[in-house]
Structure formats: C-alpha cells, structure tokens
PDB file of C-alpha atoms and ligand atoms in Angstrom:
ATOM      1  CA  UNK A   1     -26.806 -16.897  40.107  1.00 35.00           C
ATOM      2  CA  UNK A   2     -24.497 -18.344  38.195  1.00 37.00           C
ATOM      3  CA  UNK A   3     -24.211 -17.614  34.086  1.00 35.00           C
ATOM      4  CA  UNK A   4     -24.124 -21.146  33.165  1.00 37.00           C
ATOM      5  CA  UNK A   5     -27.480 -21.562  35.472  1.00 36.00           C
ATOM      6  CA  UNK A   6     -29.159 -17.892  33.907  1.00 36.00           C
ATOM      7  CA  UNK A   7     -28.633 -20.262  30.278  1.00 36.00           C
ATOM      8  CA  UNK A   8     -30.278 -23.520  31.940  1.00 40.00           C
ATOM      9  CA  UNK A   9     -33.520 -21.916  32.368  1.00 40.00           C
ATOM     10  CA  UNK A  10     -33.792 -19.760  29.392  1.00 38.00           C
ATOM     11  CA  UNK A  11     -33.361 -23.613  27.661  1.00 43.00           C
ATOM     12  CA  UNK A  12     -36.705 -25.295  29.596  1.00 50.00           C
ATOM     13  CA  UNK A  13     -37.370 -28.741  28.204  1.00 61.00           C
ATOM     14  CA  UNK A  14     -40.976 -28.170  25.650  1.00 60.00           C
ATOM     15  CA  UNK A  15     -44.174 -30.788  26.540  1.00 73.00           C
ATOM     16  CA  UNK A  16     -42.837 -30.322  29.359  1.00 88.00           C
ATOM     17  CA  UNK A  17     -45.765 -30.034  31.538  1.00 91.00           C
ATOM     18  CA  UNK A  18     -43.743 -28.616  34.809  1.00 93.00           C
ATOM     19  CA  UNK A  19     -40.890 -27.265  33.860  1.00 93.00           C
ATOM     20  CA  UNK A  20     -36.993 -28.013  36.139  1.00 96.00           C
ATOM     21  CA  UNK A  21     -34.841 -26.323  36.018  1.00 97.00           C
ATOM     22  CA  UNK A  22     -30.680 -26.878  37.209  1.00 97.00           C
ATOM     23  CA  UNK A  23     -31.561 -24.860  40.704  1.00 97.00           C
ATOM     24  CA  UNK A  24     -34.716 -26.573  41.725  1.00 98.00           C
ATOM     25  CA  UNK A  25     -32.334 -30.258  40.773  1.00 98.00           C
ATOM     26  CA  UNK A  26     -29.856 -29.173  42.491  1.00 98.00           C
ATOM     27  CA  UNK A  27     -31.581 -28.488  45.243  1.00 98.00           C
ATOM     28  CA  UNK A  28     -32.977 -31.653  45.327  1.00 98.00           C
ATOM     29  CA  UNK A  29     -30.125 -34.357  44.326  1.00 98.00           C
ATOM     30  CA  UNK A  30     -28.542 -32.715  48.162  1.00 98.00           C
ATOM     31  CA  UNK A  31     -31.403 -32.671  49.765  1.00 98.00           C
ATOM     32  CA  UNK A  32     -31.823 -36.909  49.114  1.00 98.00           C
ATOM     33  CA  UNK A  33     -28.553 -37.733  49.298  1.00 98.00           C
ATOM     34  CA  UNK A  34     -28.547 -35.343  53.313  1.00 97.00           C
ATOM     35  CA  UNK A  35     -31.566 -37.972  53.965  1.00 96.00           C
ATOM     36  CA  UNK A  36     -30.625 -40.841  52.480  1.00 97.00           C
ATOM     37  CA  UNK A  37     -27.068 -41.369  50.435  1.00 97.00           C
ATOM     38  CA  UNK A  38     -28.473 -41.633  47.830  1.00 98.00           C
ATOM     39  CA  UNK A  39     -25.809 -39.742  44.667  1.00 98.00           C
ATOM     40  CA  UNK A  40     -28.557 -37.756  41.859  1.00 98.00           C
ATOM     41  CA  UNK A  41     -25.679 -36.967  38.911  1.00 97.00           C
ATOM     42  CA  UNK A  42     -26.968 -34.624  36.770  1.00 96.00           C
ATOM     43  CA  UNK A  43     -27.343 -37.390  34.662  1.00 97.00           C
ATOM     44  CA  UNK A  44     -30.239 -38.405  36.275  1.00 97.00           C
ATOM     45  CA  UNK A  45     -32.217 -35.064  36.125  1.00 97.00           C
ATOM     46  CA  UNK A  46     -34.410 -36.638  34.193  1.00 96.00           C
ATOM     47  CA  UNK A  47     -35.055 -39.476  35.760  1.00 97.00           C
ATOM     48  CA  UNK A  48     -35.734 -37.551  38.940  1.00 98.00           C
ATOM     49  CA  UNK A  49     -38.477 -35.247  37.263  1.00 97.00           C
ATOM     50  CA  UNK A  50     -40.392 -38.490  35.477  1.00 96.00           C
ATOM     51  CA  UNK A  51     -39.996 -40.032  39.617  1.00 97.00           C
ATOM     52  CA  UNK A  52     -41.646 -36.657  41.224  1.00 98.00           C
ATOM     53  CA  UNK A  53     -43.908 -35.449  38.781  1.00 97.00           C
ATOM     54  CA  UNK A  54     -46.438 -37.399  40.560  1.00 96.00           C
ATOM     55  CA  UNK A  55     -46.415 -35.448  44.424  1.00 97.00           C
ATOM     56  CA  UNK A  56     -46.882 -32.455  42.286  1.00 97.00           C
ATOM     57  CA  UNK A  57     -50.068 -33.156  40.254  1.00 97.00           C
ATOM     58  CA  UNK A  58     -50.324 -35.826  43.403  1.00 97.00           C
ATOM     59  CA  UNK A  59     -50.405 -32.123  46.023  1.00 97.00           C
ATOM     60  CA  UNK A  60     -51.480 -30.146  43.641  1.00 97.00           C
ATOM     61  CA  UNK A  61     -48.451 -27.731  42.631  1.00 97.00           C
ATOM     62  CA  UNK A  62     -48.030 -26.179  39.631  1.00 95.00           C
ATOM     63  CA  UNK A  63     -44.320 -25.873  39.871  1.00 96.00           C
ATOM     64  CA  UNK A  64     -40.793 -27.624  41.079  1.00 97.00           C
ATOM     65  CA  UNK A  65     -39.855 -23.780  42.728  1.00 97.00           C
ATOM     66  CA  UNK A  66     -43.423 -25.051  44.360  1.00 97.00           C
ATOM     67  CA  UNK A  67     -41.798 -28.295  45.537  1.00 98.00           C
ATOM     68  CA  UNK A  68     -38.607 -27.161  46.708  1.00 98.00           C
ATOM     69  CA  UNK A  69     -40.257 -25.206  49.434  1.00 98.00           C
ATOM     70  CA  UNK A  70     -42.520 -27.387  50.379  1.00 98.00           C
ATOM     71  CA  UNK A  71     -39.079 -29.496  51.905  1.00 98.00           C
ATOM     72  CA  UNK A  72     -37.762 -26.192  53.088  1.00 97.00           C
ATOM     73  CA  UNK A  73     -40.481 -25.584  54.592  1.00 97.00           C
ATOM     74  CA  UNK A  74     -42.479 -27.399  58.156  1.00 96.00           C
ATOM     75  CA  UNK A  75     -45.179 -28.073  56.718  1.00 94.00           C
ATOM     76  CA  UNK A  76     -43.049 -30.251  54.655  1.00 95.00           C
ATOM     77  CA  UNK A  77     -41.971 -32.628  56.405  1.00 96.00           C
ATOM     78  CA  UNK A  78     -44.488 -35.894  56.109  1.00 97.00           C
ATOM     79  CA  UNK A  79     -43.969 -35.184  52.288  1.00 98.00           C
ATOM     80  CA  UNK A  80     -39.742 -36.385  52.649  1.00 97.00           C
ATOM     81  CA  UNK A  81     -41.094 -40.283  53.104  1.00 97.00           C
ATOM     82  CA  UNK A  82     -43.521 -39.470  49.512  1.00 98.00           C
ATOM     83  CA  UNK A  83     -39.639 -37.829  47.995  1.00 98.00           C
ATOM     84  CA  UNK A  84     -37.894 -40.676  49.634  1.00 98.00           C
ATOM     85  CA  UNK A  85     -40.326 -43.466  48.337  1.00 98.00           C
ATOM     86  CA  UNK A  86     -40.372 -41.500  44.663  1.00 98.00           C
ATOM     87  CA  UNK A  87     -35.686 -41.597  44.241  1.00 98.00           C
ATOM     88  CA  UNK A  88     -35.438 -45.703  45.648  1.00 97.00           C
ATOM     89  CA  UNK A  89     -34.910 -47.875  43.064  1.00 97.00           C
ATOM     90  CA  UNK A  90     -36.211 -50.732  44.194  1.00 97.00           C
ATOM     91  CA  UNK A  91     -35.936 -53.587  41.296  1.00 97.00           C
ATOM     92  CA  UNK A  92     -35.117 -57.473  43.015  1.00 98.00           C
ATOM     93  CA  UNK A  93     -36.435 -59.751  42.089  1.00 98.00           C
ATOM     94  CA  UNK A  94     -36.452 -64.180  44.093  1.00 98.00           C
ATOM     95  CA  UNK A  95     -32.747 -65.408  44.293  1.00 98.00           C
ATOM     96  CA  UNK A  96     -31.839 -62.622  42.818  1.00 98.00           C
ATOM     97  CA  UNK A  97     -27.840 -63.855  42.433  1.00 98.00           C
ATOM     98  CA  UNK A  98     -28.506 -67.323  43.557  1.00 98.00           C
ATOM     99  CA  UNK A  99     -24.774 -68.132  44.403  1.00 98.00           C
ATOM    100  CA  UNK A 100     -25.566 -66.286  48.003  1.00 98.00           C
ATOM    101  CA  UNK A 101     -28.381 -68.859  48.136  1.00 98.00           C
ATOM    102  CA  UNK A 102     -26.727 -72.059  47.809  1.00 98.00           C
ATOM    103  CA  UNK A 103     -23.454 -70.160  49.778  1.00 98.00           C
ATOM    104  CA  UNK A 104     -26.309 -69.427  52.854  1.00 98.00           C
ATOM    105  CA  UNK A 105     -27.368 -72.902  53.118  1.00 97.00           C
ATOM    106  CA  UNK A 106     -23.735 -74.616  53.102  1.00 96.00           C
ATOM    107  CA  UNK A 107     -22.646 -72.595  55.597  1.00 94.00           C
ATOM    108  CA  UNK A 108     -26.495 -73.287  58.010  1.00 93.00           C
ATOM    109  CA  UNK A 109     -25.893 -76.917  57.145  1.00 88.00           C
ATOM    110  CA  UNK A 110     -22.077 -76.254  57.839  1.00 86.00           C
ATOM    111  CA  UNK A 111     -22.865 -74.313  61.864  1.00 85.00           C
ATOM    112  CA  UNK A 112     -26.005 -77.455  62.328  1.00 80.00           C
ATOM    113  CA  UNK A 113     -23.206 -79.835  62.259  1.00 80.00           C
ATOM    114  CA  UNK A 114     -20.308 -77.553  63.001  1.00 79.00           C
ATOM    115  CA  UNK A 115     -22.030 -76.110  66.584  1.00 76.00           C
ATOM    116  CA  UNK A 116     -25.036 -78.725  67.566  1.00 79.00           C
ATOM    117  CA  UNK A 117     -26.505 -77.525  70.727  1.00 83.00           C
ATOM    118  CA  UNK A 118     -26.233 -72.848  69.207  1.00 83.00           C
ATOM    119  CA  UNK A 119     -29.965 -72.831  67.562  1.00 90.00           C
ATOM    120  CA  UNK A 120     -29.424 -68.945  67.736  1.00 93.00           C
ATOM    121  CA  UNK A 121     -29.377 -68.257  63.146  1.00 95.00           C
ATOM    122  CA  UNK A 122     -29.886 -64.435  63.270  1.00 97.00           C
ATOM    123  CA  UNK A 123     -30.227 -63.352  59.466  1.00 98.00           C
ATOM    124  CA  UNK A 124     -29.782 -59.173  58.025  1.00 98.00           C
ATOM    125  CA  UNK A 125     -31.550 -58.484  55.047  1.00 98.00           C
ATOM    126  CA  UNK A 126     -30.406 -54.419  54.802  1.00 98.00           C
ATOM    127  CA  UNK A 127     -31.851 -53.085  51.705  1.00 98.00           C
ATOM    128  CA  UNK A 128     -34.542 -55.934  50.955  1.00 98.00           C
ATOM    129  CA  UNK A 129     -37.411 -53.185  48.850  1.00 98.00           C
ATOM    130  CA  UNK A 130     -40.214 -55.684  48.604  1.00 98.00           C
ATOM    131  CA  UNK A 131     -39.649 -58.804  50.025  1.00 98.00           C
ATOM    132  CA  UNK A 132     -37.575 -60.359  48.190  1.00 98.00           C
ATOM    133  CA  UNK A 133     -34.747 -61.274  49.319  1.00 98.00           C
ATOM    134  CA  UNK A 134     -36.510 -61.815  52.857  1.00 98.00           C
ATOM    135  CA  UNK A 135     -37.702 -64.561  51.210  1.00 98.00           C
ATOM    136  CA  UNK A 136     -36.155 -66.126  49.638  1.00 98.00           C
ATOM    137  CA  UNK A 137     -32.885 -66.637  52.769  1.00 98.00           C
ATOM    138  CA  UNK A 138     -36.697 -67.371  54.629  1.00 98.00           C
ATOM    139  CA  UNK A 139     -36.800 -70.739  51.433  1.00 98.00           C
ATOM    140  CA  UNK A 140     -33.359 -72.015  51.875  1.00 98.00           C
ATOM    141  CA  UNK A 141     -33.293 -71.387  55.725  1.00 97.00           C
ATOM    142  CA  UNK A 142     -36.367 -73.291  56.300  1.00 96.00           C
ATOM    143  CA  UNK A 143     -34.803 -75.727  53.707  1.00 95.00           C
ATOM    144  CA  UNK A 144     -31.980 -76.400  55.201  1.00 94.00           C
ATOM    145  CA  UNK A 145     -32.786 -76.398  58.869  1.00 92.00           C
ATOM    146  CA  UNK A 146     -34.514 -79.673  60.021  1.00 84.00           C
ATOM    147  CA  UNK A 147     -36.400 -79.505  62.857  1.00 86.00           C
ATOM    148  CA  UNK A 148     -36.915 -75.634  62.359  1.00 89.00           C
ATOM    149  CA  UNK A 149     -39.394 -75.912  65.862  1.00 89.00           C
ATOM    150  CA  UNK A 150     -36.325 -76.398  67.786  1.00 90.00           C
ATOM    151  CA  UNK A 151     -34.054 -73.467  66.257  1.00 92.00           C
ATOM    152  CA  UNK A 152     -34.018 -69.517  67.245  1.00 94.00           C
ATOM    153  CA  UNK A 153     -33.699 -68.511  63.037  1.00 96.00           C
ATOM    154  CA  UNK A 154     -34.700 -64.669  62.790  1.00 97.00           C
ATOM    155  CA  UNK A 155     -34.438 -63.231  59.256  1.00 98.00           C
ATOM    156  CA  UNK A 156     -34.523 -58.905  60.062  1.00 98.00           C
ATOM    157  CA  UNK A 157     -35.430 -57.093  56.169  1.00 98.00           C
ATOM    158  CA  UNK A 158     -35.485 -53.731  56.257  1.00 98.00           C
ATOM    159  CA  UNK A 159     -36.123 -51.103  54.076  1.00 98.00           C
ATOM    160  CA  UNK A 160     -36.055 -46.757  54.002  1.00 98.00           C
ATOM    161  CA  UNK A 161     -38.983 -47.096  51.330  1.00 98.00           C
ATOM    162  CA  UNK A 162     -42.216 -48.066  53.372  1.00 98.00           C
ATOM    163  CA  UNK A 163     -45.001 -48.757  50.015  1.00 98.00           C
ATOM    164  CA  UNK A 164     -41.617 -51.631  49.726  1.00 98.00           C
ATOM    165  CA  UNK A 165     -42.585 -52.617  53.622  1.00 98.00           C
ATOM    166  CA  UNK A 166     -45.964 -52.630  53.019  1.00 98.00           C
ATOM    167  CA  UNK A 167     -45.755 -54.981  49.938  1.00 98.00           C
ATOM    168  CA  UNK A 168     -42.724 -57.056  51.226  1.00 98.00           C
ATOM    169  CA  UNK A 169     -45.106 -57.387  54.800  1.00 98.00           C
ATOM    170  CA  UNK A 170     -48.581 -58.693  52.482  1.00 98.00           C
ATOM    171  CA  UNK A 171     -46.140 -61.330  50.976  1.00 98.00           C
ATOM    172  CA  UNK A 172     -48.132 -61.573  47.760  1.00 98.00           C
ATOM    173  CA  UNK A 173     -46.178 -61.458  44.726  1.00 98.00           C
ATOM    174  CA  UNK A 174     -47.563 -61.549  40.288  1.00 98.00           C
ATOM    175  CA  UNK A 175     -47.710 -64.740  39.137  1.00 98.00           C
ATOM    176  CA  UNK A 176     -44.359 -64.288  36.971  1.00 97.00           C
ATOM    177  CA  UNK A 177     -42.112 -63.850  40.145  1.00 98.00           C
ATOM    178  CA  UNK A 178     -42.431 -67.229  40.401  1.00 98.00           C
ATOM    179  CA  UNK A 179     -40.009 -68.972  37.641  1.00 97.00           C
ATOM    180  CA  UNK A 180     -37.999 -67.160  39.975  1.00 98.00           C
ATOM    181  CA  UNK A 181     -37.901 -69.733  42.809  1.00 98.00           C
ATOM    182  CA  UNK A 182     -35.774 -73.216  42.286  1.00 98.00           C
ATOM    183  CA  UNK A 183     -38.101 -75.530  41.862  1.00 97.00           C
ATOM    184  CA  UNK A 184     -36.980 -77.356  45.490  1.00 96.00           C
ATOM    185  CA  UNK A 185     -37.745 -73.952  47.555  1.00 97.00           C
ATOM    186  CA  UNK A 186     -41.272 -73.551  46.556  1.00 97.00           C
ATOM    187  CA  UNK A 187     -42.653 -75.756  50.184  1.00 95.00           C
ATOM    188  CA  UNK A 188     -43.747 -73.570  51.759  1.00 96.00           C
ATOM    189  CA  UNK A 189     -45.010 -71.260  49.008  1.00 97.00           C
ATOM    190  CA  UNK A 190     -48.719 -70.840  47.117  1.00 97.00           C
ATOM    191  CA  UNK A 191     -51.558 -69.395  44.072  1.00 97.00           C
ATOM    192  CA  UNK A 192     -54.046 -67.625  45.315  1.00 97.00           C
ATOM    193  CA  UNK A 193     -57.239 -69.728  43.529  1.00 96.00           C
ATOM    194  CA  UNK A 194     -58.692 -65.988  42.018  1.00 96.00           C
ATOM    195  CA  UNK A 195     -55.709 -63.568  41.876  1.00 95.00           C
ATOM    196  CA  UNK A 196     -53.206 -65.812  41.037  1.00 96.00           C
ATOM    197  CA  UNK A 197     -50.858 -64.303  43.046  1.00 98.00           C
ATOM    198  CA  UNK A 198     -47.785 -66.651  44.538  1.00 98.00           C
ATOM    199  CA  UNK A 199     -48.282 -66.340  48.314  1.00 98.00           C
ATOM    200  CA  UNK A 200     -45.651 -66.787  51.229  1.00 98.00           C
ATOM    201  CA  UNK A 201     -46.790 -68.834  53.692  1.00 98.00           C
ATOM    202  CA  UNK A 202     -46.980 -68.474  57.349  1.00 97.00           C
ATOM    203  CA  UNK A 203     -43.887 -70.249  57.885  1.00 96.00           C
ATOM    204  CA  UNK A 204     -41.820 -67.926  55.986  1.00 98.00           C
ATOM    205  CA  UNK A 205     -43.484 -64.408  57.302  1.00 98.00           C
ATOM    206  CA  UNK A 206     -42.988 -65.587  60.669  1.00 97.00           C
ATOM    207  CA  UNK A 207     -38.924 -65.754  60.396  1.00 97.00           C
ATOM    208  CA  UNK A 208     -38.838 -62.059  59.257  1.00 98.00           C
ATOM    209  CA  UNK A 209     -39.465 -59.513  60.619  1.00 98.00           C
ATOM    210  CA  UNK A 210     -39.683 -55.852  58.137  1.00 98.00           C
ATOM    211  CA  UNK A 211     -38.635 -52.517  60.058  1.00 98.00           C
ATOM    212  CA  UNK A 212     -38.135 -49.447  58.311  1.00 98.00           C
ATOM    213  CA  UNK A 213     -34.031 -48.250  59.224  1.00 98.00           C
ATOM    214  CA  UNK A 214     -32.446 -45.754  56.857  1.00 98.00           C
ATOM    215  CA  UNK A 215     -28.520 -46.819  56.847  1.00 98.00           C
ATOM    216  CA  UNK A 216     -26.815 -43.478  56.734  1.00 97.00           C
ATOM    217  CA  UNK A 217     -29.115 -42.819  60.909  1.00 97.00           C
ATOM    218  CA  UNK A 218     -29.426 -45.421  64.114  1.00 97.00           C
ATOM    219  CA  UNK A 219     -28.963 -49.155  64.122  1.00 98.00           C
ATOM    220  CA  UNK A 220     -31.196 -50.388  66.835  1.00 97.00           C
ATOM    221  CA  UNK A 221     -29.818 -54.159  66.694  1.00 96.00           C
ATOM    222  CA  UNK A 222     -27.722 -55.183  70.161  1.00 91.00           C
ATOM    223  CA  UNK A 223     -26.763 -58.114  69.122  1.00 95.00           C
ATOM    224  CA  UNK A 224     -24.416 -60.488  66.502  1.00 97.00           C
ATOM    225  CA  UNK A 225     -25.667 -61.349  63.340  1.00 97.00           C
ATOM    226  CA  UNK A 226     -23.933 -65.351  61.189  1.00 96.00           C
ATOM    227  CA  UNK A 227     -24.241 -63.571  57.150  1.00 98.00           C
ATOM    228  CA  UNK A 228     -25.933 -60.062  56.107  1.00 98.00           C
ATOM    229  CA  UNK A 229     -27.060 -59.673  53.201  1.00 98.00           C
ATOM    230  CA  UNK A 230     -26.225 -55.813  51.646  1.00 98.00           C
ATOM    231  CA  UNK A 231     -27.034 -56.399  48.194  1.00 98.00           C
ATOM    232  CA  UNK A 232     -27.304 -53.307  45.338  1.00 98.00           C
ATOM    233  CA  UNK A 233     -27.686 -50.686  47.353  1.00 98.00           C
ATOM    234  CA  UNK A 234     -24.508 -49.487  48.019  1.00 98.00           C
ATOM    235  CA  UNK A 235     -24.270 -48.796  44.973  1.00 97.00           C
ATOM    236  CA  UNK A 236     -25.991 -45.375  45.100  1.00 97.00           C
ATOM    237  CA  UNK A 237     -24.131 -43.864  48.031  1.00 98.00           C
ATOM    238  CA  UNK A 238     -20.817 -42.293  47.468  1.00 97.00           C
ATOM    239  CA  UNK A 239     -17.558 -43.718  48.688  1.00 98.00           C
ATOM    240  CA  UNK A 240     -16.943 -42.366  51.746  1.00 98.00           C
ATOM    241  CA  UNK A 241     -20.574 -43.497  53.212  1.00 98.00           C
ATOM    242  CA  UNK A 242     -20.568 -46.973  52.188  1.00 98.00           C
ATOM    243  CA  UNK A 243     -16.756 -46.625  54.338  1.00 98.00           C
ATOM    244  CA  UNK A 244     -18.442 -45.651  57.552  1.00 98.00           C
ATOM    245  CA  UNK A 245     -22.018 -48.282  56.504  1.00 98.00           C
ATOM    246  CA  UNK A 246     -19.439 -50.550  55.735  1.00 98.00           C
ATOM    247  CA  UNK A 247     -17.642 -50.251  59.362  1.00 98.00           C
ATOM    248  CA  UNK A 248     -20.499 -50.229  61.072  1.00 98.00           C
ATOM    249  CA  UNK A 249     -21.447 -53.603  59.742  1.00 98.00           C
ATOM    250  CA  UNK A 250     -18.222 -55.014  60.028  1.00 98.00           C
ATOM    251  CA  UNK A 251     -19.021 -54.170  64.452  1.00 97.00           C
ATOM    252  CA  UNK A 252     -23.193 -56.045  64.011  1.00 98.00           C
ATOM    253  CA  UNK A 253     -21.568 -59.249  62.094  1.00 98.00           C
ATOM    254  CA  UNK A 254     -19.824 -61.905  64.393  1.00 96.00           C
ATOM    255  CA  UNK A 255     -16.441 -62.954  64.486  1.00 96.00           C
ATOM    256  CA  UNK A 256     -16.301 -65.207  60.771  1.00 95.00           C
ATOM    257  CA  UNK A 257     -20.382 -64.451  59.996  1.00 96.00           C
ATOM    258  CA  UNK A 258     -20.308 -63.445  55.804  1.00 98.00           C
ATOM    259  CA  UNK A 259     -21.020 -60.268  54.241  1.00 98.00           C
ATOM    260  CA  UNK A 260     -22.836 -60.456  50.886  1.00 98.00           C
ATOM    261  CA  UNK A 261     -22.814 -57.313  48.527  1.00 98.00           C
ATOM    262  CA  UNK A 262     -24.326 -56.657  44.606  1.00 98.00           C
ATOM    263  CA  UNK A 263     -22.836 -58.297  41.763  1.00 97.00           C
ATOM    264  CA  UNK A 264     -21.495 -54.280  40.685  1.00 96.00           C
ATOM    265  CA  UNK A 265     -20.684 -53.544  44.016  1.00 98.00           C
ATOM    266  CA  UNK A 266     -17.200 -54.442  45.931  1.00 97.00           C
ATOM    267  CA  UNK A 267     -15.542 -53.369  49.401  1.00 98.00           C
ATOM    268  CA  UNK A 268     -11.822 -53.117  47.296  1.00 97.00           C
ATOM    269  CA  UNK A 269     -10.737 -49.311  49.337  1.00 97.00           C
ATOM    270  CA  UNK A 270     -13.774 -49.426  51.146  1.00 98.00           C
ATOM    271  CA  UNK A 271     -13.579 -52.097  53.306  1.00 98.00           C
ATOM    272  CA  UNK A 272     -10.320 -54.126  54.818  1.00 97.00           C
ATOM    273  CA  UNK A 273     -12.930 -55.552  57.836  1.00 98.00           C
ATOM    274  CA  UNK A 274     -13.233 -58.732  55.259  1.00 98.00           C
ATOM    275  CA  UNK A 275     -11.953 -61.435  53.202  1.00 98.00           C
ATOM    276  CA  UNK A 276     -13.069 -62.104  50.030  1.00 98.00           C
ATOM    277  CA  UNK A 277     -14.351 -66.135  49.739  1.00 97.00           C
ATOM    278  CA  UNK A 278     -16.504 -66.231  46.810  1.00 96.00           C
ATOM    279  CA  UNK A 279     -17.865 -64.330  44.740  1.00 97.00           C
ATOM    280  CA  UNK A 280     -19.316 -60.817  45.856  1.00 98.00           C
ATOM    281  CA  UNK A 281     -19.111 -62.857  49.619  1.00 98.00           C
ATOM    282  CA  UNK A 282     -16.946 -61.700  52.161  1.00 98.00           C
ATOM    283  CA  UNK A 283     -16.325 -63.133  55.224  1.00 98.00           C
ATOM    284  CA  UNK A 284     -15.318 -61.517  58.789  1.00 98.00           C
ATOM    285  CA  UNK A 285     -11.798 -61.157  59.285  1.00 96.00           C
ATOM    286  CA  UNK A 286     -11.285 -62.382  63.029  1.00 75.00           C
TER     287      UNK A 286
HETATM  288  C1  SAM B 301     -32.238 -51.703  44.184  1.00 86.16           C
HETATM  289  S1  SAM B 301     -33.354 -52.495  45.705  1.00 86.16           S
HETATM  290  C2  SAM B 301     -31.539 -54.364  46.387  1.00 86.16           C
HETATM  291  C3  SAM B 301     -33.003 -54.832  46.940  1.00 86.16           C
HETATM  292  C4  SAM B 301     -32.169 -56.403  46.755  1.00 86.16           C
HETATM  293  N1  SAM B 301     -31.835 -55.885  47.999  1.00 86.16           N
HETATM  294  C5  SAM B 301     -31.840 -57.348  46.127  1.00 86.16           C
HETATM  295  O1  SAM B 301     -30.774 -56.922  45.555  1.00 86.16           O
HETATM  296  O2  SAM B 301     -32.672 -58.257  44.900  1.00 86.16           O
HETATM  297  C6  SAM B 301     -32.008 -50.569  46.281  1.00 86.16           C
HETATM  298  C7  SAM B 301     -32.592 -51.205  47.759  1.00 86.16           C
HETATM  299  O3  SAM B 301     -32.185 -49.920  48.115  1.00 86.16           O
HETATM  300  C8  SAM B 301     -32.585 -49.256  49.324  1.00 86.16           C
HETATM  301  N2  SAM B 301     -32.298 -48.066  49.752  1.00 86.16           N
HETATM  302  C9  SAM B 301     -31.916 -47.697  49.281  1.00 86.16           C
HETATM  303  N3  SAM B 301     -31.625 -46.484  50.415  1.00 86.16           N
HETATM  304  C10 SAM B 301     -31.684 -46.281  51.271  1.00 86.16           C
HETATM  305  C11 SAM B 301     -31.421 -46.318  53.091  1.00 86.16           C
HETATM  306  N4  SAM B 301     -30.453 -45.337  53.330  1.00 86.16           N
HETATM  307  N5  SAM B 301     -31.738 -47.007  53.700  1.00 86.16           N
HETATM  308  C12 SAM B 301     -31.909 -48.035  54.100  1.00 86.16           C
HETATM  309  N6  SAM B 301     -32.304 -48.942  52.342  1.00 86.16           N
HETATM  310  C13 SAM B 301     -31.831 -47.914  50.971  1.00 86.16           C
HETATM  311  C14 SAM B 301     -33.916 -48.150  48.358  1.00 86.16           C
HETATM  312  O4  SAM B 301     -35.508 -48.469  48.659  1.00 86.16           O
HETATM  313  C15 SAM B 301     -33.963 -49.446  47.810  1.00 86.16           C
HETATM  314  O5  SAM B 301     -35.208 -50.938  48.396  1.00 86.16           O
END
C-alpha cells in the first residue's frame, strides 16, 4: 500500500454514510472503464459516491469495500448492469442540437429525389439514452418522406443502460419535454389525458427498434447505415477507444453517408475516414 493511499484513508469525508477511499475509487473506475469505456478521473470521486450510495443501501451493504468485493465475485455478475446504469450520464432532450435534424431532413428529401427507386433508409442512434434522439429522428423521417408506407425505413436505437431503454420503449415523457419538439413535428405525439405525459404514437414506435448494445463490444448489425447519430457519448471515452470506435463505425456507414457527433466532440486526430461538412456533421469519404 502506498504512503499516499494510507494518508487518504485517514481523511475520509466527515458526515458521510459510507467511507470511500482511493483504493475503492480506483477499483471502481478501472472496472467501469473496462466494462463500458467511460473514463472516471479523480475529480469524479464524489459523483461516483453519490451515484452508487443507493446501490449499497439497496443491497444492504455496509461499506464500499463490500461493494467492490461483490463486483469481484461470481455472484456479483448480476450487479454489473446496476453499476453501469448508475454510472452513465443520460442527459438528452428532443431535437437536441437541432441543426442535425434540419440537415437530416434535407438529406432524406434529396435521397428521395436523387434515387426514387431506392426506398430503403437505415439510421442508427448509437447512444440513444431514454429515446428522445431516436423519436426526434423518427419525427423527421415521417415528415420528410411523403409516402412512408412504400418505404423500408428503420431506425436502430441502442444504449448500454437498460433503465433508459425501458423508458425509450415506453415512449412517455414529462409534459415539459413538449417545448423541445418544434411545432411542425408534433403530428405523431399525443398528450395523455390523466398523466399529461407526452406520448409517442405507434407511427413513430413502429419504425424504431430499441436494443441494448455496448459500443465497446460486438455489434451484431450487418447492413450499412445511411446516417449514424453518435452524440455526446465518446466524450466519456479516451482517445484510443474513440479511434477504434469510429473506425468500426466507418465500416458500417455507406460511402457518402452521414455521421452526427456531439457539440463538444470532434474527429480531429481521431479518424480520417470522414470529411467535416458542417457543424459536427461528417460525411463518410469515398
Ligand atoms: C449523454 S447521453 C447522450 C444521449 C443522446 N445521444 C444525446 O446526445 O442526447 C450518453 C449515453 O451514452 C450511453 N453510453 C455510455 N457508454 C456506453 C457504451 N459503452 N455503450 C453504449 N452506450 C453507452 C449512456 O448510457 C447514455 O445514455
């Protein structure tokens, strides 16, 4: 045990329900990094504590050391999903970074004109959180394509977080989310009479498949996508993980297809497989 660690162990946060030392934090940070690629720097120690404290209470554990021991054990395998759900940051909203949706609508309309016989559209929302990104895409697709019943249009929406996927499949959101949906895209949403939730109609749900997928692991998809939304997720990964991820993603996007990334993300020094054509909008090179 290092001297620094011994010092730290002597100065636990006063008034906290559980002690949480550097060794436990380092174990959890490494564990999470290996599972899902998220990098948890030392500055995230308080955040990790506050997100996991409920897990300790639920499991009737008395210390973080017991929680770490559980994760190391065979019977702790089932806890990994809860750990990941607790650690991921799921912030999202309808039409977040609205210029991406304006762009998507224009390219779908172009596809319809330039290749009227090809009525197939594939879009991937690669870290969809509670589904608002995928439903926003679906609203755009429904508005952009005149006769959608003659099209084979599908949106794959994936995330690691099982709680978020359950919300996404449910397709009900608090009323205040309505403000984020521009008026012209509200055809396929309803307001529940009792709960006043914003409810996604079957016309949207029917073109989306929500699936659990860890971006670090095997991807079962085989066909190519016209467009991929991979937004506000790689920011949590290190550069090497980002490089590998976008290399794999390039292999799944059509030549000339589109990639949308988050507002604080960039492919500079990460991938040369894409050309920057607009604000955080890339096109797969020929
Ligand atoms: C901040 S949200 C972004 C949601 C949406 N893309 C947006 O921009 O509004 C990040 C999402 O990435 C997911 N995530 C984190 N690590 C992941 C991984 N290894 N594989 C798949 N999803 C992951 C989280 O569960 C979370 O829902």
